[in-house]
PDB file of C-alpha atoms and ligand atoms in Angstrom:
ATOM      1  CA  MET A   1      12.272  19.333   1.436  1.00 56.00           C
ATOM      2  CA  PRO A   2      13.967  16.173   2.169  1.00 81.00           C
ATOM      3  CA  TRP A   3      13.358  13.928  -0.842  1.00 92.00           C
ATOM      4  CA  ASP A   4      12.656  14.879  -4.287  1.00 96.00           C
ATOM      5  CA  LEU A   5      10.310  13.851  -6.497  1.00 98.00           C
ATOM      6  CA  SER A   6       9.765  16.447  -8.426  1.00 97.00           C
ATOM      7  CA  ASP A   7       8.005  16.342 -11.933  1.00 94.00           C
ATOM      8  CA  ARG A   8       7.310  12.795 -10.941  1.00 97.00           C
ATOM      9  CA  ALA A   9       4.047  11.081 -11.091  1.00 98.00           C
ATOM     10  CA  VAL A  10       2.565   9.057  -8.640  1.00 98.00           C
ATOM     11  CA  ALA A  11      -0.727   7.071  -7.910  1.00 98.00           C
ATOM     12  CA  ILE A  12      -1.839   5.173  -4.513  1.00 99.00           C
ATOM     13  CA  THR A  13      -4.450   3.203  -3.178  1.00 98.00           C
ATOM     14  CA  GLY A  14      -5.936   3.127  -0.011  1.00 98.00           C
ATOM     15  CA  ALA A  15      -5.070   6.908   0.412  1.00 98.00           C
ATOM     16  CA  SER A  16      -7.996   7.291   1.890  1.00 98.00           C
ATOM     17  CA  SER A  17      -6.800   6.709   5.250  1.00 98.00           C
ATOM     18  CA  GLY A  18      -3.811   5.421   7.069  1.00 98.00           C
ATOM     19  CA  ILE A  19      -0.549   4.889   5.181  1.00 98.00           C
ATOM     20  CA  GLY A  20      -2.265   5.704   2.098  1.00 98.00           C
ATOM     21  CA  GLU A  21      -3.035   9.221   2.801  1.00 98.00           C
ATOM     22  CA  ALA A  22       0.495   9.976   4.665  1.00 98.00           C
ATOM     23  CA  THR A  23       1.915   8.364   1.478  1.00 98.00           C
ATOM     24  CA  ALA A  24       0.532  10.570  -0.473  1.00 98.00           C
ATOM     25  CA  LEU A  25       0.944  13.813   1.392  1.00 98.00           C
ATOM     26  CA  LEU A  26       4.730  13.106   1.761  1.00 98.00           C
ATOM     27  CA  CYS A  27       4.996  12.795  -1.615  1.00 98.00           C
ATOM     28  CA  ALA A  28       3.064  15.791  -2.717  1.00 98.00           C
ATOM     29  CA  ARG A  29       4.889  17.691  -0.548  1.00 98.00           C
ATOM     30  CA  SER A  30       8.672  16.563  -1.710  1.00 98.00           C
ATOM     31  CA  GLY A  31       6.930  17.666  -5.296  1.00 98.00           C
ATOM     32  CA  ALA A  32       4.892  15.050  -6.810  1.00 98.00           C
ATOM     33  CA  SER A  33       1.567  14.874  -8.663  1.00 98.00           C
ATOM     34  CA  VAL A  34      -0.521  12.054  -7.332  1.00 98.00           C
ATOM     35  CA  ALA A  35      -3.638   9.953  -7.738  1.00 98.00           C
ATOM     36  CA  LEU A  36      -5.666   8.202  -5.156  1.00 99.00           C
ATOM     37  CA  ALA A  37      -7.659   5.494  -5.376  1.00 99.00           C
ATOM     38  CA  ALA A  38     -10.171   4.110  -2.468  1.00 98.00           C
ATOM     39  CA  ARG A  39     -13.939   3.455  -2.127  1.00 98.00           C
ATOM     40  CA  ARG A  40     -14.326   6.636   0.375  1.00 98.00           C
ATOM     41  CA  GLY A  41     -14.099   9.291  -2.255  1.00 98.00           C
ATOM     42  CA  ASP A  42     -15.894  11.977   0.023  1.00 98.00           C
ATOM     43  CA  ARG A  43     -11.568  11.210   1.929  1.00 98.00           C
ATOM     44  CA  ILE A  44      -9.856  11.593  -1.084  1.00 98.00           C
ATOM     45  CA  ASP A  45     -12.051  14.311  -2.430  1.00 98.00           C
ATOM     46  CA  ALA A  46     -10.711  16.352   1.273  1.00 98.00           C
ATOM     47  CA  LEU A  47      -7.966  14.837   0.803  1.00 98.00           C
ATOM     48  CA  ALA A  48      -7.257  16.348  -3.098  1.00 98.00           C
ATOM     49  CA  GLU A  49      -9.029  19.609  -2.086  1.00 98.00           C
ATOM     50  CA  ARG A  50      -5.909  20.151   0.808  1.00 98.00           C
ATOM     51  CA  ILE A  51      -3.109  18.952  -1.521  1.00 98.00           C
ATOM     52  CA  GLU A  52      -3.916  21.687  -3.586  1.00 98.00           C
ATOM     53  CA  ALA A  53      -3.967  24.250  -1.370  1.00 98.00           C
ATOM     54  CA  GLU A  54      -0.922  23.252  -0.391  1.00 98.00           C
ATOM     55  CA  GLY A  55       0.085  24.252  -3.648  1.00 98.00           C
ATOM     56  CA  GLY A  56       0.636  20.472  -5.369  1.00 98.00           C
ATOM     57  CA  ARG A  57      -1.519  18.188  -8.075  1.00 98.00           C
ATOM     58  CA  ALA A  58      -3.583  15.608  -7.019  1.00 98.00           C
ATOM     59  CA  ILE A  59      -6.416  13.853  -8.270  1.00 98.00           C
ATOM     60  CA  ALA A  60      -8.966  11.744  -6.572  1.00 98.00           C
ATOM     61  CA  VAL A  61     -10.680   8.944  -8.464  1.00 98.00           C
ATOM     62  CA  PRO A  62     -13.228   6.511  -6.390  1.00 98.00           C
ATOM     63  CA  THR A  63     -12.144   3.124  -6.500  1.00 98.00           C
ATOM     64  CA  ASP A  64     -13.119  -0.114  -5.582  1.00 98.00           C
ATOM     65  CA  VAL A  65      -9.324  -2.663  -6.245  1.00 98.00           C
ATOM     66  CA  SER A  66     -11.009  -5.642  -6.778  1.00 98.00           C
ATOM     67  CA  ASP A  67     -13.203  -4.999  -9.320  1.00 98.00           C
ATOM     68  CA  GLU A  68     -10.496  -5.399 -12.139  1.00 98.00           C
ATOM     69  CA  GLY A  69     -12.285  -2.863 -14.169  1.00 98.00           C
ATOM     70  CA  GLU A  70     -11.885  -0.142 -11.839  1.00 98.00           C
ATOM     71  CA  ALA A  71      -8.277  -0.797 -10.382  1.00 99.00           C
ATOM     72  CA  ARG A  72      -7.496  -0.351 -14.416  1.00 98.00           C
ATOM     73  CA  ALA A  73      -9.417   3.069 -15.278  1.00 98.00           C
ATOM     74  CA  PHE A  74      -7.947   4.376 -11.838  1.00 98.00           C
ATOM     75  CA  VAL A  75      -4.260   3.523 -13.357  1.00 98.00           C
ATOM     76  CA  GLN A  76      -5.327   4.813 -16.079  1.00 98.00           C
ATOM     77  CA  ARG A  77      -6.793   7.255 -15.003  1.00 98.00           C
ATOM     78  CA  ALA A  78      -3.639   8.682 -13.347  1.00 98.00           C
ATOM     79  CA  HIS A  79      -1.376   8.343 -16.258  1.00 98.00           C
ATOM     80  CA  ASP A  80      -3.356   9.928 -19.218  1.00 98.00           C
ATOM     81  CA  GLU A  81      -4.326  13.047 -16.211  1.00 98.00           C
ATOM     82  CA  LEU A  82      -0.817  13.467 -14.228  1.00 98.00           C
ATOM     83  CA  GLY A  83       1.202  11.038 -16.696  1.00 89.00           C
ATOM     84  CA  PRO A  84       3.915   9.485 -17.455  1.00 97.00           C
ATOM     85  CA  LEU A  85       2.875   7.351 -15.065  1.00 98.00           C
ATOM     86  CA  ASP A  86       6.233   6.958 -12.798  1.00 98.00           C
ATOM     87  CA  ALA A  87       5.265   4.954  -9.322  1.00 98.00           C
ATOM     88  CA  LEU A  88       1.631   2.939  -7.918  1.00 98.00           C
ATOM     89  CA  ILE A  89       2.264   2.166  -4.524  1.00 99.00           C
ATOM     90  CA  ASN A  90      -0.358  -0.744  -4.228  1.00 99.00           C
ATOM     91  CA  ASN A  91      -1.076  -0.351  -0.631  1.00 98.00           C
ATOM     92  CA  ALA A  92      -4.989  -0.991  -0.154  1.00 98.00           C
ATOM     93  CA  GLY A  93      -5.210  -3.310   2.456  1.00 98.00           C
ATOM     94  CA  VAL A  94      -7.632  -5.001   4.581  1.00 98.00           C
ATOM     95  CA  MET A  95      -7.325  -7.320   8.148  1.00 97.00           C
ATOM     96  CA  LEU A  96      -9.510  -9.167   9.379  1.00 97.00           C
ATOM     97  CA  LEU A  97      -8.058 -11.690  11.660  1.00 96.00           C
ATOM     98  CA  GLY A  98      -9.418 -14.789  14.156  1.00 96.00           C
ATOM     99  CA  PRO A  99      -8.982 -18.552  13.695  1.00 96.00           C
ATOM    100  CA  VAL A 100      -9.115 -20.976  10.140  1.00 98.00           C
ATOM    101  CA  GLU A 101     -11.888 -23.064  11.592  1.00 97.00           C
ATOM    102  CA  GLY A 102     -14.958 -21.816  11.817  1.00 95.00           C
ATOM    103  CA  ALA A 103     -14.583 -18.019   9.572  1.00 96.00           C
ATOM    104  CA  ASP A 104     -17.153 -16.600   7.900  1.00 96.00           C
ATOM    105  CA  THR A 105     -15.071 -17.565   4.312  1.00 97.00           C
ATOM    106  CA  ALA A 106     -16.373 -13.926   2.532  1.00 97.00           C
ATOM    107  CA  GLN A 107     -13.574 -12.123   5.091  1.00 97.00           C
ATOM    108  CA  TRP A 108     -10.882 -14.219   3.529  1.00 98.00           C
ATOM    109  CA  ARG A 109     -12.844 -13.397  -0.523  1.00 98.00           C
ATOM    110  CA  GLN A 110     -12.046 -10.253   0.849  1.00 98.00           C
ATOM    111  CA  MET A 111      -9.060 -10.335   1.546  1.00 98.00           C
ATOM    112  CA  ILE A 112      -7.523 -12.076  -1.104  1.00 98.00           C
ATOM    113  CA  GLU A 113      -9.562  -9.895  -3.720  1.00 98.00           C
ATOM    114  CA  VAL A 114      -8.569  -6.707  -2.600  1.00 98.00           C
ATOM    115  CA  ASN A 115      -4.306  -7.470  -0.660  1.00 98.00           C
ATOM    116  CA  VAL A 116      -3.789  -9.843  -3.933  1.00 98.00           C
ATOM    117  CA  LEU A 117      -6.039  -9.312  -7.189  1.00 98.00           C
ATOM    118  CA  GLY A 118      -6.161  -5.174  -6.537  1.00 98.00           C
ATOM    119  CA  LEU A 119      -3.016  -5.552  -6.142  1.00 99.00           C
ATOM    120  CA  LEU A 120      -2.599  -7.461  -9.439  1.00 99.00           C
ATOM    121  CA  TYR A 121      -5.083  -5.589 -11.468  1.00 99.00           C
ATOM    122  CA  CYS A 122      -3.348  -2.212 -10.697  1.00 99.00           C
ATOM    123  CA  THR A 123      -0.045  -3.855 -11.649  1.00 98.00           C
ATOM    124  CA  HIS A 124      -0.778  -5.445 -14.816  1.00 98.00           C
ATOM    125  CA  ALA A 125      -2.658  -2.269 -16.102  1.00 98.00           C
ATOM    126  CA  ALA A 126       0.653  -0.451 -14.959  1.00 98.00           C
ATOM    127  CA  LEU A 127       2.991  -2.747 -16.561  1.00 98.00           C
ATOM    128  CA  PRO A 128       2.607  -2.236 -20.287  1.00 97.00           C
ATOM    129  CA  LEU A 129       2.427   2.312 -19.786  1.00 98.00           C
ATOM    130  CA  MET A 130       5.669   1.234 -17.603  1.00 98.00           C
ATOM    131  CA  ARG A 131       7.814  -0.480 -20.444  1.00 97.00           C
ATOM    132  CA  GLU A 132       7.110   1.520 -22.899  1.00 96.00           C
ATOM    133  CA  GLN A 133       8.354   4.696 -21.743  1.00 96.00           C
ATOM    134  CA  GLY A 134      11.723   2.229 -20.098  1.00 96.00           C
ATOM    135  CA  SER A 135      10.695   3.466 -16.594  1.00 97.00           C
ATOM    136  CA  GLY A 136       8.465   2.997 -13.833  1.00 98.00           C
ATOM    137  CA  HIS A 137       8.361   1.874 -10.194  1.00 98.00           C
ATOM    138  CA  ILE A 138       6.133   0.213  -7.970  1.00 98.00           C
ATOM    139  CA  VAL A 139       5.863  -0.019  -4.493  1.00 99.00           C
ATOM    140  CA  ASN A 140       3.823  -2.526  -2.855  1.00 99.00           C
ATOM    141  CA  VAL A 141       2.965  -2.734   0.741  1.00 98.00           C
ATOM    142  CA  SER A 142       2.382  -5.798   2.866  1.00 98.00           C
ATOM    143  CA  SER A 143       3.596  -6.479   5.835  1.00 98.00           C
ATOM    144  CA  VAL A 144       5.988  -8.477   8.271  1.00 98.00           C
ATOM    145  CA  ALA A 145       3.257 -11.206   8.617  1.00 98.00           C
ATOM    146  CA  GLY A 146       4.587 -11.724   4.607  1.00 98.00           C
ATOM    147  CA  ARG A 147       7.676 -13.034   6.310  1.00 97.00           C
ATOM    148  CA  ARG A 148       6.490 -14.617   9.066  1.00 96.00           C
ATOM    149  CA  ALA A 149       2.974 -16.163  10.189  1.00 97.00           C
ATOM    150  CA  ALA A 150       1.080 -16.221  13.157  1.00 95.00           C
ATOM    151  CA  SER A 151      -2.388 -18.268  15.026  1.00 96.00           C
ATOM    152  CA  GLY A 152      -5.250 -16.481  14.317  1.00 96.00           C
ATOM    153  CA  ALA A 153      -3.982 -14.238  11.068  1.00 97.00           C
ATOM    154  CA  ALA A 154      -3.510 -17.498   8.582  1.00 98.00           C
ATOM    155  CA  VAL A 155      -5.488 -16.132   6.005  1.00 98.00           C
ATOM    156  CA  TYR A 156      -4.056 -12.090   5.751  1.00 98.00           C
ATOM    157  CA  ASN A 157      -0.718 -14.668   6.304  1.00 98.00           C
ATOM    158  CA  LEU A 158      -1.173 -16.040   3.027  1.00 98.00           C
ATOM    159  CA  THR A 159      -2.512 -12.293   1.168  1.00 98.00           C
ATOM    160  CA  LYS A 160       0.653 -10.853   3.077  1.00 98.00           C
ATOM    161  CA  PHE A 161       3.121 -14.121   2.095  1.00 98.00           C
ATOM    162  CA  GLY A 162       1.603 -14.249  -1.526  1.00 98.00           C
ATOM    163  CA  VAL A 163       2.257 -10.574  -1.931  1.00 99.00           C
ATOM    164  CA  ASN A 164       5.966 -11.090  -1.121  1.00 98.00           C
ATOM    165  CA  GLY A 165       7.024 -13.762  -3.549  1.00 98.00           C
ATOM    166  CA  PHE A 166       5.007 -12.028  -6.306  1.00 98.00           C
ATOM    167  CA  SER A 167       6.956  -8.792  -5.311  1.00 98.00           C
ATOM    168  CA  GLU A 168      10.415 -10.419  -5.572  1.00 98.00           C
ATOM    169  CA  GLY A 169       9.369 -12.361  -9.061  1.00 98.00           C
ATOM    170  CA  LEU A 170       8.052  -9.275 -10.413  1.00 98.00           C
ATOM    171  CA  ARG A 171      11.523  -7.491  -9.369  1.00 98.00           C
ATOM    172  CA  GLN A 172      13.862  -9.461 -11.691  1.00 98.00           C
ATOM    173  CA  GLU A 173      11.005 -10.007 -14.150  1.00 97.00           C
ATOM    174  CA  ALA A 174      10.703  -6.615 -14.651  1.00 96.00           C
ATOM    175  CA  ALA A 175      14.141  -5.087 -14.155  1.00 93.00           C
ATOM    176  CA  ARG A 176      14.918  -6.112 -18.221  1.00 90.00           C
ATOM    177  CA  SER A 177      12.608  -3.019 -19.323  1.00 93.00           C
ATOM    178  CA  GLY A 178      13.261  -0.107 -16.685  1.00 95.00           C
ATOM    179  CA  VAL A 179      11.225  -1.108 -13.979  1.00 98.00           C
ATOM    180  CA  ARG A 180      12.091  -1.259  -9.919  1.00 98.00           C
ATOM    181  CA  VAL A 181       9.594  -3.003  -7.765  1.00 98.00           C
ATOM    182  CA  THR A 182      10.190  -2.408  -3.970  1.00 98.00           C
ATOM    183  CA  VAL A 183       8.219  -4.745  -0.928  1.00 98.00           C
ATOM    184  CA  ILE A 184       7.277  -2.652   2.443  1.00 98.00           C
ATOM    185  CA  GLU A 185       6.992  -4.521   5.197  1.00 98.00           C
ATOM    186  CA  PRO A 186       5.629  -2.390   8.232  1.00 98.00           C
ATOM    187  CA  GLY A 187       4.994  -3.962  11.749  1.00 97.00           C
ATOM    188  CA  PHE A 188       2.320  -2.081  14.183  1.00 97.00           C
ATOM    189  CA  VAL A 189       0.964   1.235  12.505  1.00 97.00           C
ATOM    190  CA  GLU A 190      -1.485   2.957  14.440  1.00 96.00           C
ATOM    191  CA  THR A 191      -3.982   3.269  11.774  1.00 96.00           C
ATOM    192  CA  GLU A 192      -7.873   1.876  10.880  1.00 95.00           C
ATOM    193  CA  LEU A 193      -6.439  -1.579   9.832  1.00 92.00           C
ATOM    194  CA  GLN A 194      -7.105  -2.693  13.503  1.00 90.00           C
ATOM    195  CA  GLY A 195     -10.314  -1.543  13.436  1.00 89.00           C
ATOM    196  CA  HIS A 196     -11.758  -3.306  10.768  1.00 88.00           C
ATOM    197  CA  ASN A 197     -11.677  -6.168  13.684  1.00 89.00           C
ATOM    198  CA  ALA A 198     -14.386  -3.842  15.927  1.00 86.00           C
ATOM    199  CA  GLY A 199     -16.827  -6.884  15.540  1.00 87.00           C
ATOM    200  CA  ASN A 200     -14.534  -9.409  16.979  1.00 90.00           C
ATOM    201  CA  GLU A 201     -14.406  -8.252  20.446  1.00 91.00           C
ATOM    202  CA  ARG A 202     -11.768 -11.698  20.951  1.00 90.00           C
ATOM    203  CA  VAL A 203      -9.393 -10.492  18.145  1.00 92.00           C
ATOM    204  CA  ALA A 204     -10.274  -6.840  19.269  1.00 92.00           C
ATOM    205  CA  ALA A 205      -8.952  -7.460  22.932  1.00 92.00           C
ATOM    206  CA  GLY A 206      -5.674  -9.104  21.350  1.00 91.00           C
ATOM    207  CA  ILE A 207      -5.030  -6.749  19.671  1.00 93.00           C
ATOM    208  CA  ASP A 208      -5.197  -3.710  21.924  1.00 92.00           C
ATOM    209  CA  LYS A 209      -2.442  -6.523  23.963  1.00 93.00           C
ATOM    210  CA  MET A 210      -0.647  -6.428  21.441  1.00 93.00           C
ATOM    211  CA  LYS A 211      -0.843  -2.699  20.809  1.00 93.00           C
ATOM    212  CA  GLU A 212      -0.310  -2.078  25.285  1.00 94.00           C
ATOM    213  CA  GLN A 213       2.320  -4.850  25.061  1.00 94.00           C
ATOM    214  CA  LEU A 214       4.356  -2.678  21.945  1.00 94.00           C
ATOM    215  CA  GLY A 215       4.210   0.891  23.548  1.00 94.00           C
ATOM    216  CA  ALA A 216       5.345   3.087  20.962  1.00 94.00           C
ATOM    217  CA  VAL A 217       3.480   2.196  18.021  1.00 96.00           C
ATOM    218  CA  LEU A 218       5.045   3.500  14.341  1.00 97.00           C
ATOM    219  CA  GLN A 219       2.721   6.449  12.741  1.00 98.00           C
ATOM    220  CA  ALA A 220       1.772   6.035   9.557  1.00 98.00           C
ATOM    221  CA  ASP A 221       3.943   8.662   8.304  1.00 98.00           C
ATOM    222  CA  ASP A 222       7.104   6.500   9.601  1.00 98.00           C
ATOM    223  CA  ILE A 223       5.946   4.125   6.396  1.00 98.00           C
ATOM    224  CA  ALA A 224       5.196   7.562   4.406  1.00 98.00           C
ATOM    225  CA  GLU A 225       8.812   7.874   4.727  1.00 98.00           C
ATOM    226  CA  ALA A 226      10.050   4.163   3.821  1.00 98.00           C
ATOM    227  CA  ILE A 227       8.426   4.732   0.541  1.00 98.00           C
ATOM    228  CA  VAL A 228       9.442   7.898  -0.351  1.00 98.00           C
ATOM    229  CA  TYR A 229      12.992   6.404   0.334  1.00 98.00           C
ATOM    230  CA  ALA A 230      12.740   4.626  -2.075  1.00 98.00           C
ATOM    231  CA  LEU A 231      10.224   6.193  -4.935  1.00 98.00           C
ATOM    232  CA  ALA A 232      13.554   9.013  -3.995  1.00 98.00           C
ATOM    233  CA  GLN A 233      16.252   6.754  -5.048  1.00 97.00           C
ATOM    234  CA  PRO A 234      18.342   7.140  -8.297  1.00 96.00           C
ATOM    235  CA  PRO A 235      17.687   5.455 -11.650  1.00 94.00           C
ATOM    236  CA  HIS A 236      20.664   2.581 -10.169  1.00 95.00           C
ATOM    237  CA  VAL A 237      19.047   1.822  -7.197  1.00 97.00           C
ATOM    238  CA  THR A 238      16.659  -0.810  -6.357  1.00 98.00           C
ATOM    239  CA  VAL A 239      15.441  -1.119  -2.538  1.00 98.00           C
ATOM    240  CA  ALA A 240      13.828  -4.409  -2.590  1.00 98.00           C
ATOM    241  CA  GLU A 241      12.729  -4.617   0.258  1.00 98.00           C
ATOM    242  CA  VAL A 242      12.017  -2.548   3.784  1.00 98.00           C
ATOM    243  CA  LEU A 243      11.207  -3.946   7.017  1.00 98.00           C
ATOM    244  CA  VAL A 244       9.742  -1.326   9.325  1.00 98.00           C
ATOM    245  CA  LEU A 245       8.578  -2.260  13.119  1.00 97.00           C
ATOM    246  CA  PRO A 246       8.084  -0.240  16.231  1.00 97.00           C
ATOM    247  CA  ALA A 247      11.297  -0.713  17.649  1.00 96.00           C
ATOM    248  CA  THR A 248       9.979  -3.273  20.778  1.00 95.00           C
ATOM    249  CA  GLN A 249       8.264  -5.318  17.349  1.00 93.00           C
ATOM    250  CA  ARG A 250      10.038  -9.152  18.792  1.00 88.00           C
ATOM    251  CA  THR A 251       8.080 -11.121  16.143  1.00 81.00           C
TER     252      THR A 251
HETATM  253  P1  NDP B 301      -6.231   1.585   6.558  1.00 80.83           P
HETATM  254  O1  NDP B 301      -7.572   0.476   7.221  1.00 80.83           O
HETATM  255  O2  NDP B 301      -5.881   3.243   8.176  1.00 80.83           O
HETATM  256  O3  NDP B 301      -6.465   1.754   4.720  1.00 80.83           O
HETATM  257  C1  NDP B 301      -6.465   0.832   4.385  1.00 80.83           C
HETATM  258  C2  NDP B 301      -7.094   1.705   3.107  1.00 80.83           C
HETATM  259  O4  NDP B 301      -6.837   0.641   2.077  1.00 80.83           O
HETATM  260  C3  NDP B 301      -7.848   2.694   2.653  1.00 80.83           C
HETATM  261  O5  NDP B 301      -8.129   3.579   2.566  1.00 80.83           O
HETATM  262  C4  NDP B 301      -9.007   2.029   2.124  1.00 80.83           C
HETATM  263  O6  NDP B 301      -9.822   2.953   1.960  1.00 80.83           O
HETATM  264  C5  NDP B 301      -8.297   1.326   1.226  1.00 80.83           C
HETATM  265  N1  NDP B 301      -8.944   0.261   0.829  1.00 80.83           N
HETATM  266  C6  NDP B 301      -9.639  -1.068   1.658  1.00 80.83           C
HETATM  267  N2  NDP B 301     -10.562  -2.219   0.620  1.00 80.83           N
HETATM  268  C7  NDP B 301     -10.103  -1.245  -0.334  1.00 80.83           C
HETATM  269  C8  NDP B 301     -11.110  -1.756  -2.057  1.00 80.83           C
HETATM  270  N3  NDP B 301     -11.703  -1.991  -2.638  1.00 80.83           N
HETATM  271  N4  NDP B 301     -10.814  -0.930  -3.123  1.00 80.83           N
HETATM  272  C9  NDP B 301      -9.806   0.406  -2.599  1.00 80.83           C
HETATM  273  N5  NDP B 301      -9.438   0.522  -1.363  1.00 80.83           N
HETATM  274  C10 NDP B 301      -9.164  -0.563  -0.412  1.00 80.83           C
HETATM  275  O7  NDP B 301      -4.705   1.281   7.113  1.00 80.83           O
HETATM  276  P2  NDP B 301      -3.740   1.182   7.210  1.00 80.83           P
HETATM  277  O8  NDP B 301      -2.674   2.760   6.106  1.00 80.83           O
HETATM  278  O9  NDP B 301      -3.008   0.540   7.769  1.00 80.83           O
HETATM  279  O10 NDP B 301      -3.189  -0.126   5.790  1.00 80.83           O
HETATM  280  C11 NDP B 301      -2.346  -0.199   4.786  1.00 80.83           C
HETATM  281  C12 NDP B 301      -1.682  -1.078   3.721  1.00 80.83           C
HETATM  282  O11 NDP B 301      -1.194  -1.151   4.989  1.00 80.83           O
HETATM  283  C13 NDP B 301      -2.367  -2.319   3.925  1.00 80.83           C
HETATM  284  O12 NDP B 301      -2.126  -3.269   2.882  1.00 80.83           O
HETATM  285  C14 NDP B 301      -1.886  -3.533   5.763  1.00 80.83           C
HETATM  286  O13 NDP B 301      -2.306  -4.587   4.777  1.00 80.83           O
HETATM  287  C15 NDP B 301      -0.364  -2.736   5.046  1.00 80.83           C
HETATM  288  N6  NDP B 301       0.372  -2.773   6.615  1.00 80.83           N
HETATM  289  C16 NDP B 301      -0.863  -2.244   7.679  1.00 80.83           C
HETATM  290  C17 NDP B 301       0.831  -2.470   9.439  1.00 80.83           C
HETATM  291  C18 NDP B 301      -0.703  -2.187  10.181  1.00 80.83           C
HETATM  292  O14 NDP B 301       0.038  -2.110  10.833  1.00 80.83           O
HETATM  293  N7  NDP B 301      -1.189  -0.874  10.009  1.00 80.83           N
HETATM  294  C19 NDP B 301       1.244  -3.983   9.492  1.00 80.83           C
HETATM  295  C20 NDP B 301       1.342  -4.122   7.901  1.00 80.83           C
HETATM  296  C21 NDP B 301       1.086  -3.687   6.959  1.00 80.83           C
HETATM  297  P3  NDP B 301     -11.210   2.818   1.931  1.00 80.83           P
HETATM  298  O15 NDP B 301     -11.889   2.056   2.810  1.00 80.83           O
HETATM  299  O16 NDP B 301     -12.299   4.251   1.465  1.00 80.83           O
HETATM  300  O17 NDP B 301     -11.902   1.771   0.702  1.00 80.83           O
END
């Protein structure tokens, strides 16, 4: 067991696939109890069963994080059933790319509601619990797209730049109450995320081309390692920001 998260309770949003699923598995294998949130209840049920079959502890809570009530209920249930809640991993996200002009504005709302508001709702629910216990850790999964903007990604950039700014402001604010904040910025990771654009042939072709040019892209496990590294640090250490890129990714 490379990391020791024994006796920790960790809540993870977007745990039904990709980075969230890999993070849940690595947290559980490192000794943590995990609470899993996503809309696809069958996926998180199956993951919870898998974790329990391996000897871990997991609960699955079907949740749409863009619904404030559901987001808050997830965090509270994680705390009540597994807690005290040690960590919240705000990972749920969607990436819908394309030019600003002519965009389907429903896609903008979805990105802002999930990537930004969902993260804020879960954080708002977790903070008083963590302040009361004098410790806690909030990990926000942003992106390299939170540091560098690109044509065709402007609204996704807006959400992830927002996550980066919020994370740094919150890190400074929460430090007083013993709550640590980490922002994780992955580059290209092979997950279902790119498939969110399957309906837009031009965007999908651009993503395929980028992947081909990069060669070896990251796997979800690579990001799970970075998240668990941050969680496993001793209480006097905050890993504030981690940018993880495929070795070939320049922008
Ligand atoms: P996936 O598409 O595999 O995972 C996204 C997760 O978010 C799913 O579990 C999905 O679950 C969940 N989700 C989406 N909408 C909601 C919602 N309304 N409520 C609850 N959960 C929701 O992609 P990744 O694993 O790649 O993405 C995870 C995070 O990593 C995202 O924030 C993404 O922006 C970020 N990221 C990814 C990169 C990549 O290249 N893959 C690069 C940089 C950052 P469900 O559909 O079941 O609700």
